[in-house]
PDB file of C-alpha atoms and ligand atoms in Angstrom:
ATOM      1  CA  UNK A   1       0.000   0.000   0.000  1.00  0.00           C
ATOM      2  CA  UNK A   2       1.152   3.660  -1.052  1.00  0.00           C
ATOM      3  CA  UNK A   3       2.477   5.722   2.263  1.00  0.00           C
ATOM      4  CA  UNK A   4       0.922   9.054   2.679  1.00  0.00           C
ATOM      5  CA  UNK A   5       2.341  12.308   2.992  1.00  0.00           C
ATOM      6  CA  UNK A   6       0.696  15.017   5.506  1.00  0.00           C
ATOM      7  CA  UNK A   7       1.837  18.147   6.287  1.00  0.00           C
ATOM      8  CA  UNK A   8       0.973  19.549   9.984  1.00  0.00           C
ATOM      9  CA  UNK A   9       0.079  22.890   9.996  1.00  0.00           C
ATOM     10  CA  UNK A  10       1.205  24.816  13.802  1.00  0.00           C
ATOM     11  CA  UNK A  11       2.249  28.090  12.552  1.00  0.00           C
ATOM     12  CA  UNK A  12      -0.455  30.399  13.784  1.00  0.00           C
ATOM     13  CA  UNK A  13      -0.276  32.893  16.679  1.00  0.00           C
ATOM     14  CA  UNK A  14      -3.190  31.202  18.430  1.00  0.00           C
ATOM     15  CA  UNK A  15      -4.844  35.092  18.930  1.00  0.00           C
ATOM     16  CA  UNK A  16      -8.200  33.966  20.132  1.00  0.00           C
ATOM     17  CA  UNK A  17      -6.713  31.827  23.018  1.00  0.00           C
ATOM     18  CA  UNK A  18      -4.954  34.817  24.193  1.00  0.00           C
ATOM     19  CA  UNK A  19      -2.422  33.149  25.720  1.00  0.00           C
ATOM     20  CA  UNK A  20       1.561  34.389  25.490  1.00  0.00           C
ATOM     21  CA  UNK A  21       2.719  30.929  24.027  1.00  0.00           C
ATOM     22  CA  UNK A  22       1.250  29.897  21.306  1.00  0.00           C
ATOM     23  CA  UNK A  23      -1.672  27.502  21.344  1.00  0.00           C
ATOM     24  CA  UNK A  24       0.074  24.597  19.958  1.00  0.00           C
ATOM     25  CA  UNK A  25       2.600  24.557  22.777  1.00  0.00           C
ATOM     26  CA  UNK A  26       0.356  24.398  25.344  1.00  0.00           C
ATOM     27  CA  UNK A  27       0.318  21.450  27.447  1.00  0.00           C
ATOM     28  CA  UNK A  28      -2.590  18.511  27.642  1.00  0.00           C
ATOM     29  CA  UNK A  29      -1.760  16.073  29.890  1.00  0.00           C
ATOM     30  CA  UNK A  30       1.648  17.341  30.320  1.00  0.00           C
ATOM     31  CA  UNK A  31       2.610  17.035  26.998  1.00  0.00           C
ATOM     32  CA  UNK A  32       2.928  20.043  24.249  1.00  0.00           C
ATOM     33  CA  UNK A  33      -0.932  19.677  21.949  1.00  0.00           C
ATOM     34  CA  UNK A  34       1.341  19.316  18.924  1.00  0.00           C
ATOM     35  CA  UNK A  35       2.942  16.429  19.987  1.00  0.00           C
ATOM     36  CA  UNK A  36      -0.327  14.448  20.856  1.00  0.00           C
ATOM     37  CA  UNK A  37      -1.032  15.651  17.505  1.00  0.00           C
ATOM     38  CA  UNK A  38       2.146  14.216  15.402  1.00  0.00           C
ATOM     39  CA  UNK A  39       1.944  11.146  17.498  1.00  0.00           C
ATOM     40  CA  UNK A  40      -1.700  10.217  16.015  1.00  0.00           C
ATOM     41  CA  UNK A  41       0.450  10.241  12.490  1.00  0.00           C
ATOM     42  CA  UNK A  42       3.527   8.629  13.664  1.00  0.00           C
ATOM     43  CA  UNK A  43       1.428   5.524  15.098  1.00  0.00           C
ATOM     44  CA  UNK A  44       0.013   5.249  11.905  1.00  0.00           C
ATOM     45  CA  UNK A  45       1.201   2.457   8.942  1.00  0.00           C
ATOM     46  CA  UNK A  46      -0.357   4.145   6.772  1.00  0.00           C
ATOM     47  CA  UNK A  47       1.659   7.419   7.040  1.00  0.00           C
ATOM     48  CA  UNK A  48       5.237   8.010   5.320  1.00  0.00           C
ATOM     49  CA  UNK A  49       6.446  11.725   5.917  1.00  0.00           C
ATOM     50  CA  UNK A  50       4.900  14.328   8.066  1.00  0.00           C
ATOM     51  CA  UNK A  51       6.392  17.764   7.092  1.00  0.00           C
ATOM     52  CA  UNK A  52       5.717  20.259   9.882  1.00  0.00           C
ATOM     53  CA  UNK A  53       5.372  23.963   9.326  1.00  0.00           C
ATOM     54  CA  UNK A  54       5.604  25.997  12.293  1.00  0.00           C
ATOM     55  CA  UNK A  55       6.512  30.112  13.219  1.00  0.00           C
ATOM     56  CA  UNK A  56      10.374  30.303  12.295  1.00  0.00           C
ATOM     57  CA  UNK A  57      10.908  31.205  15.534  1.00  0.00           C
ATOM     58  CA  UNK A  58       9.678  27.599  16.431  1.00  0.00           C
ATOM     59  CA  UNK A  59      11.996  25.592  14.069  1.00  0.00           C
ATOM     60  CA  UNK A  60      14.769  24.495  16.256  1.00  0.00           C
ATOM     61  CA  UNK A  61      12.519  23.768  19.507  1.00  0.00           C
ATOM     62  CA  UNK A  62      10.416  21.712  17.474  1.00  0.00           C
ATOM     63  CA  UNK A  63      13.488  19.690  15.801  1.00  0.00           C
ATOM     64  CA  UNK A  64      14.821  18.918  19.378  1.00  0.00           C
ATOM     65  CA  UNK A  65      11.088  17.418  19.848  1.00  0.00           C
ATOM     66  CA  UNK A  66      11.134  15.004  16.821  1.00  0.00           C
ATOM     67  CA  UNK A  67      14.392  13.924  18.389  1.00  0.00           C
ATOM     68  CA  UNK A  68      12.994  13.387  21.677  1.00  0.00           C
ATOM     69  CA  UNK A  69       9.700  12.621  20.750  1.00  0.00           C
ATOM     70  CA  UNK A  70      10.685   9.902  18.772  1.00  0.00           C
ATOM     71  CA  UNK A  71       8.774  11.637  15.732  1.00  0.00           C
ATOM     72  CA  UNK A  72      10.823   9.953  13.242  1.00  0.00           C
ATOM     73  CA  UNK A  73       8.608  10.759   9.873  1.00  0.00           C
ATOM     74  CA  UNK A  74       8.632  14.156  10.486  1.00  0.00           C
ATOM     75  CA  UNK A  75      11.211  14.466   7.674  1.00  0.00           C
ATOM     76  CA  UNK A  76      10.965  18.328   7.544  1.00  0.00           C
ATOM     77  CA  UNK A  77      10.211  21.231  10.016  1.00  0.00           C
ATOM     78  CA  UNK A  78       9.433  24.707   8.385  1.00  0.00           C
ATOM     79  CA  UNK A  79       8.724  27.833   8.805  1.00  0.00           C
ATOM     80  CA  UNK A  80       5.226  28.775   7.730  1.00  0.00           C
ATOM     81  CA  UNK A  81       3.344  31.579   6.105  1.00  0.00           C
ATOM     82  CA  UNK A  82       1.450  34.824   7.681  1.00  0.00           C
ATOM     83  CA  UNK A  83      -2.390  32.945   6.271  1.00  0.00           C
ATOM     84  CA  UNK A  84      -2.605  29.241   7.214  1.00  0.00           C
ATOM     85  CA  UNK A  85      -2.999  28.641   3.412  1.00  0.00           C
ATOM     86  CA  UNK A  86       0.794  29.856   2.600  1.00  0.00           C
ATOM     87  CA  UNK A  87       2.082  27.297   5.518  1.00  0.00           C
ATOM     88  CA  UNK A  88      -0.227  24.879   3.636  1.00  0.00           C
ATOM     89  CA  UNK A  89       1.649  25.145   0.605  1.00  0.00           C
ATOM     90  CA  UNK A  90       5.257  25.754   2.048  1.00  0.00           C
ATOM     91  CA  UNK A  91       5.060  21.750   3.653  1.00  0.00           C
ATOM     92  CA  UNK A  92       3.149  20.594   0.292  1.00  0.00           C
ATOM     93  CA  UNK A  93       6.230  21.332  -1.699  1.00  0.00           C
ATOM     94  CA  UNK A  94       8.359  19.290   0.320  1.00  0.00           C
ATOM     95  CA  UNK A  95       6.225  16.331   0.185  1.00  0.00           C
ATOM     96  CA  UNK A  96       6.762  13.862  -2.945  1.00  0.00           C
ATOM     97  CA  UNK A  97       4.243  11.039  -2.042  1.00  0.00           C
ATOM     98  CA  UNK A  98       0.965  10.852  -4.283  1.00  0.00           C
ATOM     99  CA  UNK A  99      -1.071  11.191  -1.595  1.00  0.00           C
ATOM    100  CA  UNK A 100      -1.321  14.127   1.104  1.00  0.00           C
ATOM    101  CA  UNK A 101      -3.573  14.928   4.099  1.00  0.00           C
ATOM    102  CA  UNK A 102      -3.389  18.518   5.235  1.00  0.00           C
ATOM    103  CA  UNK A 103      -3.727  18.607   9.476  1.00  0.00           C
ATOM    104  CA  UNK A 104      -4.153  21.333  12.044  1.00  0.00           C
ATOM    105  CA  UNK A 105      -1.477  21.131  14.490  1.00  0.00           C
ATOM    106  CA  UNK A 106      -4.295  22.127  17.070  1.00  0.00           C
ATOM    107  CA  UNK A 107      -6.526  18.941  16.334  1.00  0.00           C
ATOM    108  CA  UNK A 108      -4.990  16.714  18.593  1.00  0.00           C
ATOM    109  CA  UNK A 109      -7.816  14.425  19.535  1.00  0.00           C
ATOM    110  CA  UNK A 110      -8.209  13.378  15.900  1.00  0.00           C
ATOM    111  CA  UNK A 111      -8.201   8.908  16.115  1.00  0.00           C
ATOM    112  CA  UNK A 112      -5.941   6.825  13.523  1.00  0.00           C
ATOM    113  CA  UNK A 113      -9.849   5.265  12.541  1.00  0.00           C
ATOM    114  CA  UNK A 114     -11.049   9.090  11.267  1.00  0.00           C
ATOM    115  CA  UNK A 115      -7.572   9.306   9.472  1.00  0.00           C
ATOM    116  CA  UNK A 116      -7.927   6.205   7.474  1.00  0.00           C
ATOM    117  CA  UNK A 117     -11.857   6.786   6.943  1.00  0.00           C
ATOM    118  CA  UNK A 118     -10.251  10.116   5.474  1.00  0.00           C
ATOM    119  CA  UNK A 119      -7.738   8.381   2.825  1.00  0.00           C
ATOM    120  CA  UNK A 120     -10.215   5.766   2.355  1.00  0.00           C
ATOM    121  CA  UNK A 121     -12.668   8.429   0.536  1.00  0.00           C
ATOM    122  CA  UNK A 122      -9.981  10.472  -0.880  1.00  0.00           C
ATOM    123  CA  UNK A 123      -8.746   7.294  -2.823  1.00  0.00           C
ATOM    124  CA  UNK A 124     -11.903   6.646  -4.120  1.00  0.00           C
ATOM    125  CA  UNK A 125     -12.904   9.534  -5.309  1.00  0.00           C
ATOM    126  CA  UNK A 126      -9.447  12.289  -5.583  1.00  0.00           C
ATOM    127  CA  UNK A 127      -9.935  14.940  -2.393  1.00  0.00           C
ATOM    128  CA  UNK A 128     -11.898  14.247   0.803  1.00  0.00           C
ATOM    129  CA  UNK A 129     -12.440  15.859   4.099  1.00  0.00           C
ATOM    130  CA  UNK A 130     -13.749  15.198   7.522  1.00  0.00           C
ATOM    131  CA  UNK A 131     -16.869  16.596   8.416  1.00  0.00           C
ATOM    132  CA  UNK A 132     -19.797  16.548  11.100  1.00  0.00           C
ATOM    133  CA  UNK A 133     -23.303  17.034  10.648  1.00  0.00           C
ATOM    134  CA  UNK A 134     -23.902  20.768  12.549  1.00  0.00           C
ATOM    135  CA  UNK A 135     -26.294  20.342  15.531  1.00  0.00           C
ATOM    136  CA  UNK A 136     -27.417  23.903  15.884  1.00  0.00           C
ATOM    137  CA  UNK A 137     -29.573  25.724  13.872  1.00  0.00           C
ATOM    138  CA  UNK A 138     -27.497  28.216  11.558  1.00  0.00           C
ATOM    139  CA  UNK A 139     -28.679  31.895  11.083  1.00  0.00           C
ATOM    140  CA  UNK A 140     -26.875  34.154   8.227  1.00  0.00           C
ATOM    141  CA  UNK A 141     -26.954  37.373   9.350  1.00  0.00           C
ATOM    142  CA  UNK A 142     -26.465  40.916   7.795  1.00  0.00           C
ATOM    143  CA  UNK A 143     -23.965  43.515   8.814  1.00  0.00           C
ATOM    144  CA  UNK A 144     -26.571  44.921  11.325  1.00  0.00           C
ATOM    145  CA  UNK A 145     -27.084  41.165  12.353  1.00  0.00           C
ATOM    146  CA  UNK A 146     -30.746  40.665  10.966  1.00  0.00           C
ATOM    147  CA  UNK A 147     -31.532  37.382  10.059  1.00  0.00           C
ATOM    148  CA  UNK A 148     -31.399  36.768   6.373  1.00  0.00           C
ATOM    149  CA  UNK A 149     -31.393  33.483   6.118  1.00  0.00           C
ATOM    150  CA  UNK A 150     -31.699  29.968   7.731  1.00  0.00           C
ATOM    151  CA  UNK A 151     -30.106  27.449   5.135  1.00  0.00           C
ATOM    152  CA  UNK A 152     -31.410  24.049   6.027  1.00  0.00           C
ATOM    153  CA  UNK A 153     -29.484  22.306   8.323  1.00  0.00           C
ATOM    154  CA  UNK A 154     -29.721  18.943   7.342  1.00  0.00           C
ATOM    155  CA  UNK A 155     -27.300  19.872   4.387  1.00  0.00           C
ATOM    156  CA  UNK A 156     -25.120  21.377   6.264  1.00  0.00           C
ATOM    157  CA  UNK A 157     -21.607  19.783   7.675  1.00  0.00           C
ATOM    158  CA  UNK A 158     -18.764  21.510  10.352  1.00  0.00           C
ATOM    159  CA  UNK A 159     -15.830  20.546   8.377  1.00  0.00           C
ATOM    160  CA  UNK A 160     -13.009  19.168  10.034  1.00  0.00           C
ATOM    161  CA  UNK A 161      -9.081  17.833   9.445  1.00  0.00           C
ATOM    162  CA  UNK A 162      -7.297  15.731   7.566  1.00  0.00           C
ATOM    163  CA  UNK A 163      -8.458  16.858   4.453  1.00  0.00           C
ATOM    164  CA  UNK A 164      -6.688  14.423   1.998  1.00  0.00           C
ATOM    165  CA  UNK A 165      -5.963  14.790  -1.253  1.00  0.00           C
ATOM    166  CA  UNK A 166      -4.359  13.202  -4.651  1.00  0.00           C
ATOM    167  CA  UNK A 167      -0.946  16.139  -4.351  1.00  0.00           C
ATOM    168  CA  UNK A 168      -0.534  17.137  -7.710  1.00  0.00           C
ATOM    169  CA  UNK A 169      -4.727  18.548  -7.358  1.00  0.00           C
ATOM    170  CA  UNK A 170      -3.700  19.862  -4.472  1.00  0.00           C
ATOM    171  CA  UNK A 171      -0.586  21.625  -5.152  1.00  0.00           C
ATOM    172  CA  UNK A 172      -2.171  22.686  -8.554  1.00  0.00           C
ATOM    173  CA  UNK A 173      -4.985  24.205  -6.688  1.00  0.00           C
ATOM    174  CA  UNK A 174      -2.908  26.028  -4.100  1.00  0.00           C
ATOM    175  CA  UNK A 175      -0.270  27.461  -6.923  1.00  0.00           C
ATOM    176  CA  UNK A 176      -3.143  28.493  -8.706  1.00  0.00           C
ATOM    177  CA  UNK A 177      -4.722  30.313  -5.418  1.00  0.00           C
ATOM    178  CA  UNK A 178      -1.765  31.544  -4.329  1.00  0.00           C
ATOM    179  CA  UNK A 179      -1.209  33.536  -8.122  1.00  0.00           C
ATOM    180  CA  UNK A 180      -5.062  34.634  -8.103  1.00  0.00           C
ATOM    181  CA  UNK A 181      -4.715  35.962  -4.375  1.00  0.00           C
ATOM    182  CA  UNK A 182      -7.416  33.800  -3.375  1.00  0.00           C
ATOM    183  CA  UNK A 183      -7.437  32.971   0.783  1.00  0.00           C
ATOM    184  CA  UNK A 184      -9.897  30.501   2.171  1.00  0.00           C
ATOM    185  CA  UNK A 185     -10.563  29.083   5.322  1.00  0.00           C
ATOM    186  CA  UNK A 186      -9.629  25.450   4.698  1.00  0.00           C
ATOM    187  CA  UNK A 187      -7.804  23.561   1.853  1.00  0.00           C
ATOM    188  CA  UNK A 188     -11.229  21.446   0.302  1.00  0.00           C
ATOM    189  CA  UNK A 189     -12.720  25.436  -0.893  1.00  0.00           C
ATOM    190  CA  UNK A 190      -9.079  26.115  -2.812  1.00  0.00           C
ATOM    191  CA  UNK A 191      -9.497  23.000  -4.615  1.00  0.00           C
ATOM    192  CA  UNK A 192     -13.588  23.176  -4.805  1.00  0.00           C
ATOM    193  CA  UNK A 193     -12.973  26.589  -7.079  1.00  0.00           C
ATOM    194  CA  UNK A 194     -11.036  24.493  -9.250  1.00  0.00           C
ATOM    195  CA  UNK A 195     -14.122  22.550 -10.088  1.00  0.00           C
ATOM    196  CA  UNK A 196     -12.976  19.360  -8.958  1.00  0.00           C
ATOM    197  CA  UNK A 197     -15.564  17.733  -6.372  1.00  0.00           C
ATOM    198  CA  UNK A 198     -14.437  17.441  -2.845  1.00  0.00           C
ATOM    199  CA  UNK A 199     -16.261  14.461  -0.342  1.00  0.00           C
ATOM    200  CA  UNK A 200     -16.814  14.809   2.873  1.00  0.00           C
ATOM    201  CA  UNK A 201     -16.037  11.471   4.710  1.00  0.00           C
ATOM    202  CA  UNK A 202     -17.681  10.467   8.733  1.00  0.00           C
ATOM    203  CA  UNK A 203     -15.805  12.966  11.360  1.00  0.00           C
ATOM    204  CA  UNK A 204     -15.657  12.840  14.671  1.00  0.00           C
ATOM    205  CA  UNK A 205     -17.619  15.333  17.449  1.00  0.00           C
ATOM    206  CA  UNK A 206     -14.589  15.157  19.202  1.00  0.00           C
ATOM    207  CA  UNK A 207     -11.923  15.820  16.989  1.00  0.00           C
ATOM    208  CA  UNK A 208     -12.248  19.519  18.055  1.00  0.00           C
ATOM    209  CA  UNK A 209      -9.950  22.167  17.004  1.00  0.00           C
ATOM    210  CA  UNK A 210      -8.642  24.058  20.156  1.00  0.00           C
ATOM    211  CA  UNK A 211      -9.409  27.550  19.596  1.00  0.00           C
ATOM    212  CA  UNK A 212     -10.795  29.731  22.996  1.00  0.00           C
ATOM    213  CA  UNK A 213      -9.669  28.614  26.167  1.00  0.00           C
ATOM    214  CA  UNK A 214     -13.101  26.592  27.167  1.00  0.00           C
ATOM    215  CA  UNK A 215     -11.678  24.228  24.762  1.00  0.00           C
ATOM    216  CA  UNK A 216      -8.348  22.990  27.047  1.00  0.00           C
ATOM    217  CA  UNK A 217     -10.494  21.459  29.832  1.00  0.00           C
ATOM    218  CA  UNK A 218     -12.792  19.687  27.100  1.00  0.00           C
ATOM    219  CA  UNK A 219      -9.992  18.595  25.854  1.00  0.00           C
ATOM    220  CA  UNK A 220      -8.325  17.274  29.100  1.00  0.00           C
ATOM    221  CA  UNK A 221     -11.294  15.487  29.267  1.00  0.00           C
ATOM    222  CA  UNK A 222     -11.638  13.657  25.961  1.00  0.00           C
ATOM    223  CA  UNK A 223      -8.326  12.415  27.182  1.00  0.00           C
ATOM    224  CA  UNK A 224      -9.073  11.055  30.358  1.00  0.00           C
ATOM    225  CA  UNK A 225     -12.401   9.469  29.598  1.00  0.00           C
ATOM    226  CA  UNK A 226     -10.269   7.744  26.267  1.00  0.00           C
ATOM    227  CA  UNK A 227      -7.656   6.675  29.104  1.00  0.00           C
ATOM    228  CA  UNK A 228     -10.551   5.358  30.722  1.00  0.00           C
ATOM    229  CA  UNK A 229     -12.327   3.519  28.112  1.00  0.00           C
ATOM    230  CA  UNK A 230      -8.828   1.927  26.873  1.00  0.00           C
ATOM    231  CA  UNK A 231      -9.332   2.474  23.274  1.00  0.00           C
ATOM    232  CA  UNK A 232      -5.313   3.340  22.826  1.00  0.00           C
ATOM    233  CA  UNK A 233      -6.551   6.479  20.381  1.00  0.00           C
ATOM    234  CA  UNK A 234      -9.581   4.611  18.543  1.00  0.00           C
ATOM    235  CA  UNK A 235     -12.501   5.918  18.009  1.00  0.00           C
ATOM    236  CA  UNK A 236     -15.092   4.878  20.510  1.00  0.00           C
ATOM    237  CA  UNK A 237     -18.929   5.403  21.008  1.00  0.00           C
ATOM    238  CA  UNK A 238     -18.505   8.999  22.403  1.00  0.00           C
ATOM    239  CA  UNK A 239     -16.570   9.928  19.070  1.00  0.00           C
ATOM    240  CA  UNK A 240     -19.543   9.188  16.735  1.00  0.00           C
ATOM    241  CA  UNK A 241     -21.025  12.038  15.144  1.00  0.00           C
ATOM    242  CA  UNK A 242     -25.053   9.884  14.804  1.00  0.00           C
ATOM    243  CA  UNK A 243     -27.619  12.415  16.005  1.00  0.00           C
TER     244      UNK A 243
HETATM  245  N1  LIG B 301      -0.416  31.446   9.354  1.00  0.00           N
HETATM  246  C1  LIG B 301      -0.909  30.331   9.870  1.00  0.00           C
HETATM  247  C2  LIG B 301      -2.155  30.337  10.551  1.00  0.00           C
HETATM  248  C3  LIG B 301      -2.616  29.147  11.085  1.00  0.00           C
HETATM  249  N2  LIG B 301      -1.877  28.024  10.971  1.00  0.00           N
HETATM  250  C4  LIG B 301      -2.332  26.781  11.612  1.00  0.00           C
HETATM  251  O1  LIG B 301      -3.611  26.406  11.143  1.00  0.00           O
HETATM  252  C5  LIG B 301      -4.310  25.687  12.155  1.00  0.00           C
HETATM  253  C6  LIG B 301      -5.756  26.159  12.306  1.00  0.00           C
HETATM  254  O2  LIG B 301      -5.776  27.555  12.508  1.00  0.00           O
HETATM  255  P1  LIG B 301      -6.381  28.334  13.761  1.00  0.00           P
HETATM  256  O3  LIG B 301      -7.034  27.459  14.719  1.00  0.00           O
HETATM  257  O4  LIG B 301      -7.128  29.486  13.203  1.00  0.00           O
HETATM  258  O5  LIG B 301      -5.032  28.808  14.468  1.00  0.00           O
HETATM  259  P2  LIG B 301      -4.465  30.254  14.672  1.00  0.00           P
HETATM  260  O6  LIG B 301      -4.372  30.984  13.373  1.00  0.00           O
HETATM  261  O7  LIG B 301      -3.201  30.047  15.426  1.00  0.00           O
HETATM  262  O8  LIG B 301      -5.566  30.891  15.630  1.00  0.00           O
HETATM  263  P3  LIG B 301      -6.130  32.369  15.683  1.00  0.00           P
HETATM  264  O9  LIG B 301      -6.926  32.551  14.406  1.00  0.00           O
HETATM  265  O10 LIG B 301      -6.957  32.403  16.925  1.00  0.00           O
HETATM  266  O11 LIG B 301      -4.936  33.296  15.755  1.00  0.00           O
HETATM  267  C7  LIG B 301      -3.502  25.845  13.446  1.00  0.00           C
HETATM  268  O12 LIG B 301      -2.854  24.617  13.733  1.00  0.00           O
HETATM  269  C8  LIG B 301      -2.539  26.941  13.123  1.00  0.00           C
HETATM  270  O13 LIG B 301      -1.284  26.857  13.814  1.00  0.00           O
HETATM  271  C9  LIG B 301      -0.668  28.027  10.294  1.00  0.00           C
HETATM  272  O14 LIG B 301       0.002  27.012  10.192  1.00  0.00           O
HETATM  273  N3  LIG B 301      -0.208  29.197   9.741  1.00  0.00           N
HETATM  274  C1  LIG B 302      -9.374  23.951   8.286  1.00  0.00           C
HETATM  275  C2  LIG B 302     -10.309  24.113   9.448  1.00  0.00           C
HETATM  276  O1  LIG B 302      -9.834  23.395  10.573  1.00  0.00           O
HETATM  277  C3  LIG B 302     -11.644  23.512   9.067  1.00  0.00           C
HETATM  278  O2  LIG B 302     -12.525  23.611  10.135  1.00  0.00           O
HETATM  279  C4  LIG B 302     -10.468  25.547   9.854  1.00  0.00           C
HETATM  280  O3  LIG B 302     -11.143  26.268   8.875  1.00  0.00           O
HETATM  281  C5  LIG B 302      -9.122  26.201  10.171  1.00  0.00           C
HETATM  282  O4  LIG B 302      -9.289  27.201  11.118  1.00  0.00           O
HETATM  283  P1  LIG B 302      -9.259  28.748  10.830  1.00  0.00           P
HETATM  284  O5  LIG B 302      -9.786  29.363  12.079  1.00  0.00           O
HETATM  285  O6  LIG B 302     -10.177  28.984   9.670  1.00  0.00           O
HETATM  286  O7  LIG B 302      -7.823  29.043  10.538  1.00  0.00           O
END
């Protein structure tokens, strides 16, 4: 079977947790988020090369970590780019496999079962992305926040990381982003305004990406009731997303 290539994305300021240190270097369960993070890909078979892309004043600490770590696919640390989308494409050129997941750094309850579900779909179709069926009802609002719409929730999905992706779409669609000035949110819209259909694959309500600072002590807690239940990192019956 073909090894995948996934770059890591940790190069953001974290400005909405408010905290000095970056988000990403933060510590759940005594350990750094972005480690818990590169240890879900390092576990897994199915994973080749992890490039990492992180501030450049962040290189060298997070070199020493591979080393002590034991991260040994992360075969390149970089620094990233001032939009999420330009560290995207900084650890995409490095990769060479034929097929990439992009990650957030800050998703670091994601299970090696979501990953795979995530590959699965991209290999049968070219580009695919986790995603969870939203549970709230979702108001568009104008600039004087009147309600102008209520799209119909049943089609809509929170969309999640890995997104995974054949690389030569997703470098092509990137390249082509980056010339037009085009910035989105995640990686599946730059290669959706190519034309080229993106899936979204089963997610996980727990594979949460740690934002504001109610998130940490959610997040503690995912941990401890996984330590609980056993499940070494699988997904268990609190991960489903079925409504
Ligand atoms: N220039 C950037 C911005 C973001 N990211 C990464 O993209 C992921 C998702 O972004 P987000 O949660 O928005 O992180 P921040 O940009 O750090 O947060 P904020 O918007 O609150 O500053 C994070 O792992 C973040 O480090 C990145 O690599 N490069
Ligand atoms: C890619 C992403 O995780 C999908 O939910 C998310 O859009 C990235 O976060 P940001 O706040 O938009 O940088």
């Amino acid at each position: 079977m073909d090894k995948w290539g996934v770059v890591i994305v940790a190069a953001g300021r974290g400005s909405r947790m408010g905290t000095e240190e970056s988000k990403q270097y933060l510590l759940l369960d005594g350990k750094p988020i972005l480690v818990h993070t590169l240890e879900v890909f390092q576990r897994m078979d199915l994973i080749g090369e992890i490039a990492l892309v992180v501030g450049s004043a962040d290189v060298e600490r997070c070199l020493e970590w591979a080393g002590c770590y034991g991260l040994t696919k992360v075969a390149a640390v970089l620094a990233g780019g001032a939009e999420r989308q330009q560290s995207v494409l900084c650890g995409l050129r490095t990769l060479s496999c034929e097929w990439v997941m992009v990650h957030d750094g800050v998703r670091p309850l994601v299970t090696e079962q979501a990953v795979s579900a995530c590959a699965d779909a991209a290999r049968a179709t070219g580009a695919a992305v986790l995603a969870v069926p939203v549970k709230d009802t979702i108001k568009q609002v104008d600039a004087s926040d009147i309600i102008v719409a209520t799209p119909d929730r049943s089609a809509l999905r929170a969309i999640q990381t890995p997104q995974a992706f054949r690389r030569s779409l997703l470098l092509s669609a990137h390249e082509k982003a980056e010339q037009e000035g085009f910035l989105g949110t995640d990686d599946a819209m730059v290669v959706e305004r190519t034309g080229t259909p993106v899936v979204v694959a089963e997610g996980e309500y727990t594979n949460i990406k740690i934002t504001t600072p109610e998130d940490l002590p959610y997040a503690e807690f995912l941990l401890a009731q996984r330590r609980t239940s056993d499940t070494g990192g699988e997904r268990n019956d609190s991960d489903r997303t079925r409504l």
